[in-house]
Amino acid sequence: MESTANVRHLDLSSNRIGREIPGLEKHHYLHSSHLFSYSALLLANNRLSGAILTSFCSASSFSVLDLSFNNWSETFDVSNNNLTGKLPKSLGNCKSLALLNVRNDDFEGSFPCMLPLSLRILVLRSNRFHGDLRCSKSWPNLQILDISLNNFSGNVEPLNFSSWSGGIPDAIGNLSSLYLLNLSRNVFTGGIPESLGGLTELGSLDLSSNKLTGRIPHELTELGFLSILNVSYNDLTGMIPIGRQFQTLSADLFEGNAGLCGFPLDRSCSRPPRGPSEPEDDSMPSESKVGEIE
C-alpha cells in the first residue's frame, strides 16, 4: 500500500460521509499530520455539517480544496486571501449560513443571489464583482451589507429590493434589521432612495465615491442611531438636510460634491450652488477647493 507521505490527492467526494469535520478528523487520512500533505482534498457531495474546520486554513500545500454540496452552517470566512474565480453556487445549500465574508480576495462575477435567506452578514468588499444587482429575493435577517470597492453599477432610484435591477434598491428600506450598509467605491448612479430613511436601526451608511446625483433625502434625518453618513465624492446637489444626527457629522463626509451647500460645509446656500461642471464665478467670493480622493 502506498504510504500517505506520497499521496498528493485524496478524493472522498460523493460518499455518505456525515457529521462535523472535527469528528471526521478521526479518519486515518484526515489526521492533521496527514491533512497538510495533500495538494488536493475533495470532500464534495457528502453530508458534512456544522462549521468548516479552521485548520484547513493552515494547510498551505492545498492547491485544490473542494467542500461543495454539503450542509455547512454558521459562518464562511475566507477573507484576506488570494482566492479567485466565482463564488460556488453550492453556498445556497447552506440553509443556516449567517455570515459570508470574502473581503480582500479576488473573486469576480455578479451578485451572489443564491445565498440563503438565513444570511445576517454579507461582506464582498474589495473584490471584482460587477454588473447590475439582479435578484429575485431579499434577505429579511440581513444586518450588515458591505459590497464596497467593487464594480457594481446601475441606477439607484426606481429599484425594488426583491427584484434588483441596477443599483441601490429603493425597497432596501424594508430591511429593518440593517445597521451597516456600505456601497462605496462602485459606479452607482441616480439619486439616493428616500426609503433608506426607513432603516431605523441603521448606524453607518457609506455611499461615497460613486456617481450619485440629486439631493440628500430629508428622510435620512429620521435615523436616530446614525453616527456615520458618508456621501463624499459623488455629484450630489442642494442643501444638506438639518436635523438630528446630521448636526454631528463632519464636513469631510460631504466633500467632493461641488453642488452641496450648508452645514457642516463652509458653503452658504444663500445662492444656488455650482453644478459639478460649472466654473466658479469670479464675481463672488472664492470657495475652498474640494480635494480629490487618493
Tab-separated table of C-alpha atoms in Angstrom:
chain	number	residue	atom	x	y	z
A	1	MET	CA	0.000	0.000	0.000
A	2	GLU	CA	1.291	3.436	-0.928
A	3	SER	CA	2.293	5.462	2.124
A	4	THR	CA	0.387	8.630	2.840
A	5	ALA	CA	3.622	10.612	2.512
A	6	ASN	CA	3.477	10.003	-1.228
A	7	VAL	CA	-0.247	10.624	-1.608
A	8	ARG	CA	-0.865	14.022	-3.192
A	9	HIS	CA	-4.599	13.776	-3.925
A	10	LEU	CA	-7.394	12.474	-1.710
A	11	ASP	CA	-10.864	12.161	-3.210
A	12	LEU	CA	-13.650	11.351	-0.730
A	13	SER	CA	-16.393	13.092	-2.681
A	14	SER	CA	-19.837	11.609	-3.420
A	15	ASN	CA	-19.862	9.314	-0.413
A	16	ARG	CA	-22.099	9.341	2.642
A	17	ILE	CA	-19.628	10.955	4.976
A	18	GLY	CA	-21.542	12.727	7.699
A	19	ARG	CA	-21.078	14.544	10.986
A	20	GLU	CA	-18.984	17.610	11.552
A	21	ILE	CA	-15.425	17.853	10.306
A	22	PRO	CA	-13.877	17.558	13.815
A	23	GLY	CA	-15.425	14.096	14.053
A	24	LEU	CA	-14.260	13.301	10.549
A	25	GLU	CA	-10.675	14.002	11.582
A	26	LYS	CA	-10.653	10.616	13.305
A	27	HIS	CA	-10.397	9.139	9.831
A	28	HIS	CA	-6.807	7.948	9.344
A	29	TYR	CA	-6.247	10.115	6.296
A	30	LEU	CA	-7.647	13.255	7.919
A	31	HIS	CA	-5.415	13.458	10.987
A	32	SER	CA	-3.661	16.810	10.855
A	33	SER	CA	-0.287	15.101	10.289
A	34	HIS	CA	-1.649	13.708	7.014
A	35	LEU	CA	-4.048	16.508	6.118
A	36	PHE	CA	-1.325	19.002	5.315
A	37	SER	CA	0.494	16.613	2.956
A	38	TYR	CA	-2.215	16.723	0.281
A	39	SER	CA	-2.192	19.071	-2.668
A	40	ALA	CA	-5.846	18.293	-3.401
A	41	LEU	CA	-8.589	17.303	-0.953
A	42	LEU	CA	-12.034	16.603	-2.391
A	43	LEU	CA	-14.949	16.280	0.042
A	44	ALA	CA	-17.781	17.429	-2.205
A	45	ASN	CA	-21.274	15.944	-2.228
A	46	ASN	CA	-21.326	14.457	1.256
A	47	ARG	CA	-23.326	15.148	4.409
A	48	LEU	CA	-20.841	17.273	6.272
A	49	SER	CA	-22.389	19.892	8.541
A	50	GLY	CA	-21.548	22.450	11.187
A	51	ALA	CA	-18.682	24.924	10.900
A	52	ILE	CA	-15.823	24.439	8.450
A	53	LEU	CA	-12.678	23.303	10.266
A	54	THR	CA	-10.360	26.286	10.776
A	55	SER	CA	-7.231	24.101	10.427
A	56	PHE	CA	-7.936	23.944	6.694
A	57	CYS	CA	-6.601	27.492	6.556
A	58	SER	CA	-3.204	26.258	7.779
A	59	ALA	CA	-2.841	23.670	5.033
A	60	SER	CA	-0.551	25.703	2.793
A	61	SER	CA	0.039	22.724	0.478
A	62	PHE	CA	-3.527	22.815	-0.863
A	63	SER	CA	-3.940	23.753	-4.489
A	64	VAL	CA	-7.476	22.322	-4.571
A	65	LEU	CA	-9.958	22.141	-1.672
A	66	ASP	CA	-13.500	21.165	-2.644
A	67	LEU	CA	-16.118	21.317	0.130
A	68	SER	CA	-19.112	21.975	-2.118
A	69	PHE	CA	-22.554	20.332	-1.921
A	70	ASN	CA	-22.566	19.677	1.812
A	71	ASN	CA	-24.585	21.168	4.670
A	72	TRP	CA	-22.234	23.741	6.142
A	73	SER	CA	-23.726	26.339	8.517
A	74	GLU	CA	-22.923	29.159	10.823
A	75	THR	CA	-20.111	31.176	9.155
A	76	PHE	CA	-17.992	31.152	5.982
A	77	ASP	CA	-14.998	33.487	6.257
A	78	VAL	CA	-12.220	33.249	3.658
A	79	SER	CA	-11.252	36.925	3.724
A	80	ASN	CA	-7.763	38.309	3.081
A	81	ASN	CA	-6.586	35.550	0.784
A	82	ASN	CA	-5.822	35.378	-2.926
A	83	LEU	CA	-8.898	33.341	-3.810
A	84	THR	CA	-10.088	33.781	-7.389
A	85	GLY	CA	-12.957	32.720	-9.624
A	86	LYS	CA	-16.644	32.841	-8.777
A	87	LEU	CA	-18.382	32.027	-5.509
A	88	PRO	CA	-19.693	28.434	-5.674
A	89	LYS	CA	-23.427	28.116	-6.232
A	90	SER	CA	-23.442	25.341	-3.642
A	91	LEU	CA	-23.301	28.034	-0.919
A	92	GLY	CA	-27.037	28.235	-1.486
A	93	ASN	CA	-27.322	24.811	0.162
A	94	CYS	CA	-26.050	26.205	3.470
A	95	LYS	CA	-29.533	26.817	4.843
A	96	SER	CA	-28.251	28.115	8.195
A	97	LEU	CA	-25.466	30.317	6.823
A	98	ALA	CA	-25.322	33.521	8.864
A	99	LEU	CA	-22.060	35.150	7.723
A	100	LEU	CA	-20.245	35.249	4.405
A	101	ASN	CA	-17.001	37.244	4.334
A	102	VAL	CA	-14.785	37.261	1.240
A	103	ARG	CA	-13.212	40.669	1.899
A	104	ASN	CA	-9.894	41.395	0.161
A	105	ASP	CA	-9.897	38.403	-2.148
A	106	ASP	CA	-10.040	38.347	-5.946
A	107	PHE	CA	-13.494	36.918	-6.629
A	108	GLU	CA	-15.431	38.014	-9.697
A	109	GLY	CA	-18.876	37.577	-11.180
A	110	SER	CA	-22.296	39.018	-10.463
A	111	PHE	CA	-24.003	39.490	-7.108
A	112	PRO	CA	-24.405	36.075	-5.339
A	113	CYS	CA	-28.198	35.816	-5.408
A	114	MET	CA	-28.068	32.132	-4.484
A	115	LEU	CA	-27.206	32.880	-0.847
A	116	PRO	CA	-29.762	31.559	1.682
A	117	LEU	CA	-32.365	33.679	3.449
A	118	SER	CA	-30.670	32.990	6.793
A	119	LEU	CA	-27.854	35.414	5.934
A	120	ARG	CA	-27.171	38.141	8.510
A	121	ILE	CA	-23.757	39.472	7.421
A	122	LEU	CA	-22.543	39.754	3.824
A	123	VAL	CA	-19.122	41.258	3.105
A	124	LEU	CA	-17.971	41.316	-0.533
A	125	ARG	CA	-15.641	44.286	-0.018
A	126	SER	CA	-12.609	44.717	-2.304
A	127	ASN	CA	-13.085	42.094	-4.994
A	128	ARG	CA	-14.018	42.220	-8.683
A	129	PHE	CA	-17.782	41.694	-8.523
A	130	HIS	CA	-19.574	43.660	-11.201
A	131	GLY	CA	-22.782	44.388	-13.064
A	132	ASP	CA	-26.305	45.347	-12.113
A	133	LEU	CA	-27.869	43.961	-8.950
A	134	ARG	CA	-30.478	41.487	-10.130
A	135	CYS	CA	-32.026	39.128	-7.590
A	136	SER	CA	-35.496	37.681	-7.180
A	137	LYS	CA	-35.417	37.651	-3.379
A	138	SER	CA	-34.344	39.668	-0.367
A	139	TRP	CA	-32.691	38.713	2.919
A	140	PRO	CA	-35.005	39.628	5.832
A	141	ASN	CA	-32.386	38.995	8.537
A	142	LEU	CA	-29.554	40.946	6.914
A	143	GLN	CA	-27.788	43.280	9.369
A	144	ILE	CA	-24.506	44.118	7.621
A	145	LEU	CA	-24.149	44.583	3.863
A	146	ASP	CA	-20.720	45.700	2.613
A	147	ILE	CA	-20.191	45.499	-1.148
A	148	SER	CA	-17.745	48.396	-1.386
A	149	LEU	CA	-14.683	48.551	-3.668
A	150	ASN	CA	-16.185	46.513	-6.491
A	151	ASN	CA	-17.599	47.398	-9.909
A	152	PHE	CA	-21.329	47.245	-9.235
A	153	SER	CA	-23.266	49.663	-11.405
A	154	GLY	CA	-26.719	50.869	-12.369
A	155	ASN	CA	-29.297	53.477	-11.498
A	156	VAL	CA	-30.314	53.654	-7.853
A	157	GLU	CA	-33.720	55.356	-7.865
A	158	PRO	CA	-36.577	53.200	-9.235
A	159	LEU	CA	-35.472	49.820	-7.954
A	160	ASN	CA	-37.162	47.138	-5.877
A	161	PHE	CA	-35.027	45.174	-3.432
A	162	SER	CA	-36.803	41.889	-4.084
A	163	SER	CA	-36.106	42.200	-7.806
A	164	TRP	CA	-32.798	44.030	-8.055
A	165	SER	CA	-32.202	45.573	-11.442
A	166	GLY	CA	-29.400	48.045	-11.320
A	167	GLY	CA	-28.281	49.894	-8.239
A	168	ILE	CA	-29.183	50.835	-4.694
A	169	PRO	CA	-32.653	49.239	-4.416
A	170	ASP	CA	-35.453	51.576	-3.362
A	171	ALA	CA	-37.135	48.940	-1.186
A	172	ILE	CA	-33.888	48.272	0.694
A	173	GLY	CA	-35.639	50.383	3.327
A	174	ASN	CA	-37.658	47.279	4.200
A	175	LEU	CA	-34.581	45.663	5.781
A	176	SER	CA	-35.457	46.811	9.263
A	177	SER	CA	-32.582	44.848	10.873
A	178	LEU	CA	-29.838	46.530	8.842
A	179	TYR	CA	-27.350	48.557	10.901
A	180	LEU	CA	-24.416	48.828	8.481
A	181	LEU	CA	-24.710	49.497	4.759
A	182	ASN	CA	-21.575	50.149	2.702
A	183	LEU	CA	-21.976	50.595	-1.053
A	184	SER	CA	-18.966	52.875	-1.509
A	185	ARG	CA	-16.459	52.876	-4.368
A	186	ASN	CA	-18.655	51.416	-7.039
A	187	VAL	CA	-20.252	53.122	-10.042
A	188	PHE	CA	-23.850	53.515	-8.840
A	189	THR	CA	-25.854	56.296	-10.469
A	190	GLY	CA	-29.159	58.064	-9.825
A	191	GLY	CA	-30.453	59.529	-6.582
A	192	ILE	CA	-30.265	58.311	-3.000
A	193	PRO	CA	-33.515	56.403	-2.316
A	194	GLU	CA	-35.799	58.094	0.201
A	195	SER	CA	-36.656	54.628	1.527
A	196	LEU	CA	-33.284	54.481	3.288
A	197	GLY	CA	-34.968	56.658	5.892
A	198	GLY	CA	-36.924	53.566	6.917
A	199	LEU	CA	-33.807	51.765	8.177
A	200	THR	CA	-34.484	52.732	11.776
A	201	GLU	CA	-31.619	50.649	13.210
A	202	LEU	CA	-29.008	51.977	10.791
A	203	GLY	CA	-25.835	53.269	12.433
A	204	SER	CA	-23.485	53.515	9.449
A	205	LEU	CA	-24.263	54.400	5.820
A	206	ASP	CA	-21.427	54.778	3.299
A	207	LEU	CA	-22.342	55.761	-0.264
A	208	SER	CA	-19.090	57.559	-1.051
A	209	SER	CA	-17.161	57.518	-4.331
A	210	ASN	CA	-19.993	56.656	-6.678
A	211	LYS	CA	-21.799	58.767	-9.296
A	212	LEU	CA	-24.912	59.596	-7.305
A	213	THR	CA	-26.876	62.705	-8.258
A	214	GLY	CA	-29.710	64.806	-6.849
A	215	ARG	CA	-30.368	65.862	-3.275
A	216	ILE	CA	-29.746	64.102	0.021
A	217	PRO	CA	-33.214	62.917	1.130
A	218	HIS	CA	-34.567	64.690	4.205
A	219	GLU	CA	-35.910	61.296	5.332
A	220	LEU	CA	-32.376	60.358	6.421
A	221	THR	CA	-32.648	62.838	9.296
A	222	GLU	CA	-35.109	60.440	10.934
A	223	LEU	CA	-32.329	57.902	11.542
A	224	GLY	CA	-31.749	58.440	15.251
A	225	PHE	CA	-28.904	55.917	15.576
A	226	LEU	CA	-26.956	57.130	12.555
A	227	SER	CA	-23.388	58.021	13.555
A	228	ILE	CA	-21.725	57.771	10.121
A	229	LEU	CA	-23.121	59.074	6.840
A	230	ASN	CA	-20.505	59.288	4.096
A	231	VAL	CA	-21.709	60.628	0.745
A	232	SER	CA	-18.399	62.204	-0.305
A	233	TYR	CA	-17.194	62.202	-3.918
A	234	ASN	CA	-20.464	61.966	-5.774
A	235	ASP	CA	-22.361	64.568	-7.828
A	236	LEU	CA	-24.960	65.497	-5.195
A	237	THR	CA	-26.578	68.934	-5.141
A	238	GLY	CA	-28.699	71.117	-2.902
A	239	MET	CA	-28.791	71.883	0.780
A	240	ILE	CA	-27.631	69.297	3.307
A	241	PRO	CA	-30.674	68.418	5.462
A	242	ILE	CA	-30.844	69.790	9.001
A	243	GLY	CA	-31.840	67.706	11.990
A	244	ARG	CA	-30.949	65.021	14.482
A	245	GLN	CA	-27.672	63.203	13.775
A	246	PHE	CA	-26.831	65.377	10.774
A	247	GLN	CA	-25.693	68.112	13.164
A	248	THR	CA	-22.915	65.833	14.479
A	249	LEU	CA	-21.425	64.907	11.080
A	250	SER	CA	-18.121	66.342	9.867
A	251	ALA	CA	-17.507	68.194	6.599
A	252	ASP	CA	-15.232	65.519	5.114
A	253	LEU	CA	-18.220	63.167	4.864
A	254	PHE	CA	-19.769	65.529	2.282
A	255	GLU	CA	-16.729	66.798	0.386
A	256	GLY	CA	-16.260	66.122	-3.313
A	257	ASN	CA	-19.819	67.252	-4.148
A	258	ALA	CA	-19.446	70.700	-5.710
A	259	GLY	CA	-23.210	71.230	-5.713
A	260	LEU	CA	-23.808	70.665	-1.987
A	261	CYS	CA	-24.160	73.543	0.468
A	262	GLY	CA	-24.998	74.169	4.101
A	263	PHE	CA	-23.699	72.878	7.425
A	264	PRO	CA	-21.225	71.285	8.003
A	265	LEU	CA	-19.686	72.562	4.750
A	266	ASP	CA	-18.278	76.070	4.684
A	267	ARG	CA	-20.517	76.884	1.750
A	268	SER	CA	-23.606	79.031	2.074
A	269	CYS	CA	-26.907	78.134	0.431
A	270	SER	CA	-27.805	81.824	0.029
A	271	ARG	CA	-27.052	81.434	-3.668
A	272	PRO	CA	-27.543	78.433	-5.939
A	273	PRO	CA	-24.646	76.013	-5.508
A	274	ARG	CA	-22.457	75.321	-8.514
A	275	GLY	CA	-23.129	72.278	-10.651
A	276	PRO	CA	-20.377	69.649	-10.911
A	277	SER	CA	-19.027	71.030	-14.215
A	278	GLU	CA	-19.677	74.763	-13.722
A	279	PRO	CA	-16.677	77.109	-13.271
A	280	GLU	CA	-16.521	79.401	-10.273
A	281	ASP	CA	-17.986	82.874	-10.663
A	282	ASP	CA	-15.108	85.333	-10.198
A	283	SER	CA	-17.569	87.979	-9.010
A	284	MET	CA	-18.336	86.000	-5.895
A	285	PRO	CA	-16.058	85.007	-3.019
A	286	SER	CA	-13.913	82.035	-3.859
A	287	GLU	CA	-14.984	78.769	-2.321
A	288	SER	CA	-12.478	76.419	-0.823
A	289	LYS	CA	-11.251	73.842	-3.275
A	290	VAL	CA	-12.555	70.348	-2.860
A	291	GLY	CA	-9.787	67.787	-2.535
A	292	GLU	CA	-9.543	64.694	-4.635
A	293	ILE	CA	-9.672	61.234	-3.180
A	294	GLU	CA	-6.489	59.269	-3.498
